[in-house]
Coordinates of C-alpha atoms and ligand atoms in Angstrom, one line a residue:
X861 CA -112.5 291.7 -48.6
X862 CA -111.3 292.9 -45.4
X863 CA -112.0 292.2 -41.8
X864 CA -112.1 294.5 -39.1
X865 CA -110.1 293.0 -35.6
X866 CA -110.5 294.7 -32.6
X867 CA -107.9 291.9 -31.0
X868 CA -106.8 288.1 -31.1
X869 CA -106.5 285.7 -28.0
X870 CA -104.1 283.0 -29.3
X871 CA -104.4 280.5 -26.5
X872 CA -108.0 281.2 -25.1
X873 CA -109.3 278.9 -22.9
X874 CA -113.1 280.5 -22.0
X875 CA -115.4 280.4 -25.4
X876 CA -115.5 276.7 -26.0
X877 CA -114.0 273.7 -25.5
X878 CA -109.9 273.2 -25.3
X879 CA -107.3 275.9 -26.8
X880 CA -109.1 278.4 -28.7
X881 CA -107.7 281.1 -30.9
X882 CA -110.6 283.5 -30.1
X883 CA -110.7 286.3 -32.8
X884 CA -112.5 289.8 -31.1
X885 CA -114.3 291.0 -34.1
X886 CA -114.4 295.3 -34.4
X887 CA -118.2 297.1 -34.0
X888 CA -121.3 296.2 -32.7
X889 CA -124.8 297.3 -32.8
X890 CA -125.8 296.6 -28.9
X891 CA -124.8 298.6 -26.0
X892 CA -125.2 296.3 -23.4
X893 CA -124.9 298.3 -19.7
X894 CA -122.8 295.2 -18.6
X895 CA -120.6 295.3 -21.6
X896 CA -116.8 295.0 -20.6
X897 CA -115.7 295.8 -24.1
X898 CA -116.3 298.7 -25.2
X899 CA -113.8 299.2 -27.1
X900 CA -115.4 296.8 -29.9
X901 CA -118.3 299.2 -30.7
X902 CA -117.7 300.9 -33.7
X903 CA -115.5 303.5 -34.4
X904 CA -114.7 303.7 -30.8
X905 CA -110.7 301.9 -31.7
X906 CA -107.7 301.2 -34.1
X907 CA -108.6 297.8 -35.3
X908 CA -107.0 295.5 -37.3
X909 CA -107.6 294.8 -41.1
X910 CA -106.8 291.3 -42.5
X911 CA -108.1 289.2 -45.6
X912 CA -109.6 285.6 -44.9
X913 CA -106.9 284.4 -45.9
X914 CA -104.3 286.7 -43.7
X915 CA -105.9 285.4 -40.7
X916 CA -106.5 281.8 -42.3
X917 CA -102.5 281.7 -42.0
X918 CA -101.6 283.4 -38.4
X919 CA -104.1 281.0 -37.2
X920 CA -102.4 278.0 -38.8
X921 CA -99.2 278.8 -37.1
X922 CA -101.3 277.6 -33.7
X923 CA -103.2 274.8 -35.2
X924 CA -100.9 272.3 -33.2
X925 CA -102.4 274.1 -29.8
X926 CA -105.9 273.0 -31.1
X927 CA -105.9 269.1 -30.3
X928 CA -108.9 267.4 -30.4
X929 CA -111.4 269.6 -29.0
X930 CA -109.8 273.2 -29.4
X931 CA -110.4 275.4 -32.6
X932 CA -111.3 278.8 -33.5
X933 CA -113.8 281.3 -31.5
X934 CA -115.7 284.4 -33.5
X935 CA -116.0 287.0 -30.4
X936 CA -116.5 290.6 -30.4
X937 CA -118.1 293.2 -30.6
X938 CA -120.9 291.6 -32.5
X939 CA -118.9 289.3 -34.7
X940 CA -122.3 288.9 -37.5
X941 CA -121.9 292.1 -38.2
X942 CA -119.1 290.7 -40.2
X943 CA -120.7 287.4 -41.5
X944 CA -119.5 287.6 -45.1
X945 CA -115.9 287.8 -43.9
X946 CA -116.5 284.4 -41.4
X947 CA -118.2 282.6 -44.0
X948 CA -115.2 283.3 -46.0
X949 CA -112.9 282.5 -43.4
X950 CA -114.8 280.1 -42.1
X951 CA -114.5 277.6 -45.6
X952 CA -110.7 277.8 -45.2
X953 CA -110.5 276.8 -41.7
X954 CA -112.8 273.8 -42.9
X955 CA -110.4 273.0 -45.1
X956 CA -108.1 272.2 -42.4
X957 CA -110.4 270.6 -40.4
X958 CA -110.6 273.7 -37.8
X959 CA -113.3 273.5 -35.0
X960 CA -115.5 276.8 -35.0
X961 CA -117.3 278.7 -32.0
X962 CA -119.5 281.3 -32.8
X963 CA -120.5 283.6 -29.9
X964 CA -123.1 286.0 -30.6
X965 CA -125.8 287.4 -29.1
X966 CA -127.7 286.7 -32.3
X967 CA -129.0 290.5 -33.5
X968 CA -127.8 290.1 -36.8
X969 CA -129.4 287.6 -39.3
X970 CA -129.0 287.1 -43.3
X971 CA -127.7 284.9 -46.0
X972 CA -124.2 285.0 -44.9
X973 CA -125.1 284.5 -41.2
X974 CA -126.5 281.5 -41.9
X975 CA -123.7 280.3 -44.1
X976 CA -121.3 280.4 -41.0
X977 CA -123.9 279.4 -38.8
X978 CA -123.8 276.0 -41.3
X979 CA -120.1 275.7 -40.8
X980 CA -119.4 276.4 -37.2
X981 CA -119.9 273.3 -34.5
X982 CA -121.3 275.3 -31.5
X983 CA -122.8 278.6 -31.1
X984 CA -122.8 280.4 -27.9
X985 CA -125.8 282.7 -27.3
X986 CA -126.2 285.1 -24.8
X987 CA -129.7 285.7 -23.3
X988 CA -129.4 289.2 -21.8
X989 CA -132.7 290.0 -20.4
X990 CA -135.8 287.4 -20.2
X991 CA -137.9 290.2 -21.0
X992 CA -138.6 292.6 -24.4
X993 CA -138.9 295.4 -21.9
X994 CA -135.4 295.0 -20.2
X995 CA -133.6 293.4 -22.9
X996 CA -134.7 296.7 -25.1
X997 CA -133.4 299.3 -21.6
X998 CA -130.5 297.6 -20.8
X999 CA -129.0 296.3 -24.5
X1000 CA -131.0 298.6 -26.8
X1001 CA -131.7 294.9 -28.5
X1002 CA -134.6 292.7 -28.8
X1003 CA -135.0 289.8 -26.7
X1004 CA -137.2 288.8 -30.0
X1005 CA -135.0 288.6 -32.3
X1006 CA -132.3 286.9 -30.4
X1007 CA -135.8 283.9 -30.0
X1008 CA -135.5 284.1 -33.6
X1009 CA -132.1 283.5 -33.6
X1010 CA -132.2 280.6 -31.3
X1011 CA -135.1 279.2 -33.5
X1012 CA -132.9 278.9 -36.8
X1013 CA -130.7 276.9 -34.7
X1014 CA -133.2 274.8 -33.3
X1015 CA -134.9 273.8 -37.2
X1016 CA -131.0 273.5 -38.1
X1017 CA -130.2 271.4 -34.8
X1018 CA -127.4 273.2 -34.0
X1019 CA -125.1 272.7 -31.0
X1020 CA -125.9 275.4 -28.3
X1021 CA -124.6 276.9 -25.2
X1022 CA -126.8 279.6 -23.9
X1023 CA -124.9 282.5 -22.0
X1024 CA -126.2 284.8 -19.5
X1025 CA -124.2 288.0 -17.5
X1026 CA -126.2 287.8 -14.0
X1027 CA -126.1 291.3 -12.3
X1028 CA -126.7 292.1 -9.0
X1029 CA -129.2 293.8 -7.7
X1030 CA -131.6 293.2 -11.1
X1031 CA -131.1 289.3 -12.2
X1032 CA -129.2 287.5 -9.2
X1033 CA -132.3 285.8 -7.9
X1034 CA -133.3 281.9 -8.3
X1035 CA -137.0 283.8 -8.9
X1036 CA -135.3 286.0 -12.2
X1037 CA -133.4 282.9 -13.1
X1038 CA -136.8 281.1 -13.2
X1039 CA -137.8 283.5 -16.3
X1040 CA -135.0 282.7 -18.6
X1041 CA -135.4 278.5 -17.6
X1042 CA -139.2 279.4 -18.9
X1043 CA -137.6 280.7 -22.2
X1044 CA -135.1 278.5 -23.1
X1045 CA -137.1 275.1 -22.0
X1046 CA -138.8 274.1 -25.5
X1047 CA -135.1 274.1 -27.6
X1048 CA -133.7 270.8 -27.5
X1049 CA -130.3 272.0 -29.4
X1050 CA -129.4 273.9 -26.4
X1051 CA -126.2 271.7 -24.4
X1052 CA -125.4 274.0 -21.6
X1053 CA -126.6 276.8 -19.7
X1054 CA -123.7 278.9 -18.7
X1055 CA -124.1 281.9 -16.0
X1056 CA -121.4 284.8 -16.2
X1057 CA -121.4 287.0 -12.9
X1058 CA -121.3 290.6 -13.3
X1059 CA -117.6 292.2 -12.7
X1060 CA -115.9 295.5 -13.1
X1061 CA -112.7 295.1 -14.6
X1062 CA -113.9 297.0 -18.0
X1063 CA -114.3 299.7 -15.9
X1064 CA -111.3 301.6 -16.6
X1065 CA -111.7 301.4 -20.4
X1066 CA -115.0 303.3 -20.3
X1067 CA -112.7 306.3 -18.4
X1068 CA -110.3 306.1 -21.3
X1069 CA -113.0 306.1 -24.1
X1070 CA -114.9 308.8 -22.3
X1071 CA -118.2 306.8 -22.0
X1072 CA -120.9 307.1 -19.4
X1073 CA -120.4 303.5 -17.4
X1074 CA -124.6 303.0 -16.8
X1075 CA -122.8 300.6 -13.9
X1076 CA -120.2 302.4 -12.1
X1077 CA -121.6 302.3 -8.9
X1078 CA -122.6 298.5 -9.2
X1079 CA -120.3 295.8 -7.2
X1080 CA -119.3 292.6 -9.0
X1081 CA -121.3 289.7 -8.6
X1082 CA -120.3 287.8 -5.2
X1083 CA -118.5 284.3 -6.8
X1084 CA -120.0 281.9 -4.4
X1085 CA -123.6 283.8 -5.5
X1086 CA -122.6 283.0 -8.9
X1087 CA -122.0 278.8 -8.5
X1088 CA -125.2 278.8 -6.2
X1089 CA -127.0 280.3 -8.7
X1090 CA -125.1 277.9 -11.4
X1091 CA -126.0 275.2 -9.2
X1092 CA -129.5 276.3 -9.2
X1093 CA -130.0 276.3 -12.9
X1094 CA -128.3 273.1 -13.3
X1095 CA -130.5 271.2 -11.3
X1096 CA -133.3 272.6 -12.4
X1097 CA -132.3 271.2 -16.2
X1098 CA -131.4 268.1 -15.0
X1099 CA -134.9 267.5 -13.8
X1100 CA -136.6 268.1 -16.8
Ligands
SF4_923 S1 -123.1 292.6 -27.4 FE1 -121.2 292.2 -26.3 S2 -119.7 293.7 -27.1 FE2 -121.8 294.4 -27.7 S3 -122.4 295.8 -26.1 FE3 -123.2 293.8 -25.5 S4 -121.7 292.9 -24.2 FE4 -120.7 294.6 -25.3

């Protein structure tokens, strides 16, 4: 069994805690009109092929990085679309003792999903759209089944951090905001709610691939916007 890597970040610092070897899984079955990588949807780039256990043993080589709170992030791309291979993968890195972080935005749900949902210690989920209307225009997924998601890991009590990209002009309001507080309020597995502003660097790889950017003539979200609104949502956990 092979998996398909679009690219590796050896000493990531952004999807979890510590030094994270964050692994950019090839394809995926969204096509968010935020998304900055669209090189990971299918077909769309050369990727990398490895076994589990070809990447089990690149990884080891930066296990001394890891300390006590780093480990191993599954990115993409939609990284379930290759569950069976991070199961795999995922036992071996057990066996040393490897933290996990799965970030997903949690369209993809079967047997082997929930086999490296078991292993992993925190999953990140991104939250697109608060609605099934938006979510379904502006990601071609269902804001549904990512609830269904975030159920399973609520009966399984797994450690969460919800993510969401805030984009100006459509979700950078404290009353839009309000919507996705609504939706995530009843789990009690979810740690942290972490906001992502909006930017354009990924705007030069749509040129190159020839796709339509649904964005282009969209500015990056304003970074003081972004820790107000932060600031916002963490209060208004706190208080509840
Ligand atoms: S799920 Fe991620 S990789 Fe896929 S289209 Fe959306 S933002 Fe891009």
């Amino acid at each position: 069994m092979k998996g398909y890597v679009n690219s590796i970040e050896s000493l990531a610092t952004f999807d979890g805690e510590g030094i994270r070897y964050a692994i950019f899984l090839q394809g995926c079955n969204m096509r968010c009109h935020f998304c900055h990588n669209p090189e990971t949807w299918c077909g769309s780039h050369v990727y990398d092929q490895y076994t589990p256990k070809e990447l089990l043993n690149k990884i080891l080589r930066y296990k001394n990085y890891f300390g006590k709170s780093g480990g191993v992030t599954f990115s993409g791309g939609e990284p379930l679309l290759q569950a069976r291979f991070l199961a795999e993968l995922s036992k071996m890195l057990k066996q040393h003792d490897i933290n996990i972080v799965l970030d997903t935005c949690g369209s993809v749900f079967n047997d082997d999903v929930k086999k490296v949902i078991k292993l992993c210690d925190l999953v990140i989920l991104d939250l697109k759209y608060p609605t099934e209307k938006e979510y379904h225009s502006y990601t071609r997924g269902s804001l549904k089944r990512t609830l269904e998601f975030l159920d399973y890991l609520e009966t399984k009590k797994k450690d969460t951090w919800i993510r969401t990209v805030i984009v100006p002009g459509i979700s950078d309001s404290t009353k839009y905001l309000e919507k996705y507080l609504n939706l995530i309020k009843p789990y009690s597995c979810i740690t942290k709610y972490e906001l992502l502003g909006f930017h354009t660097m990924g705007f030069a790889k749509y040129q190159n691939l020839g796709i339509t950017n649904p964005l282009e003539s969209t500015p990056a979200l304003n970074p003081d916007k972004l820790i107000k609104l932060q600031n916002y949502v963490n209060s208004k956990l706190k208080n509840e």
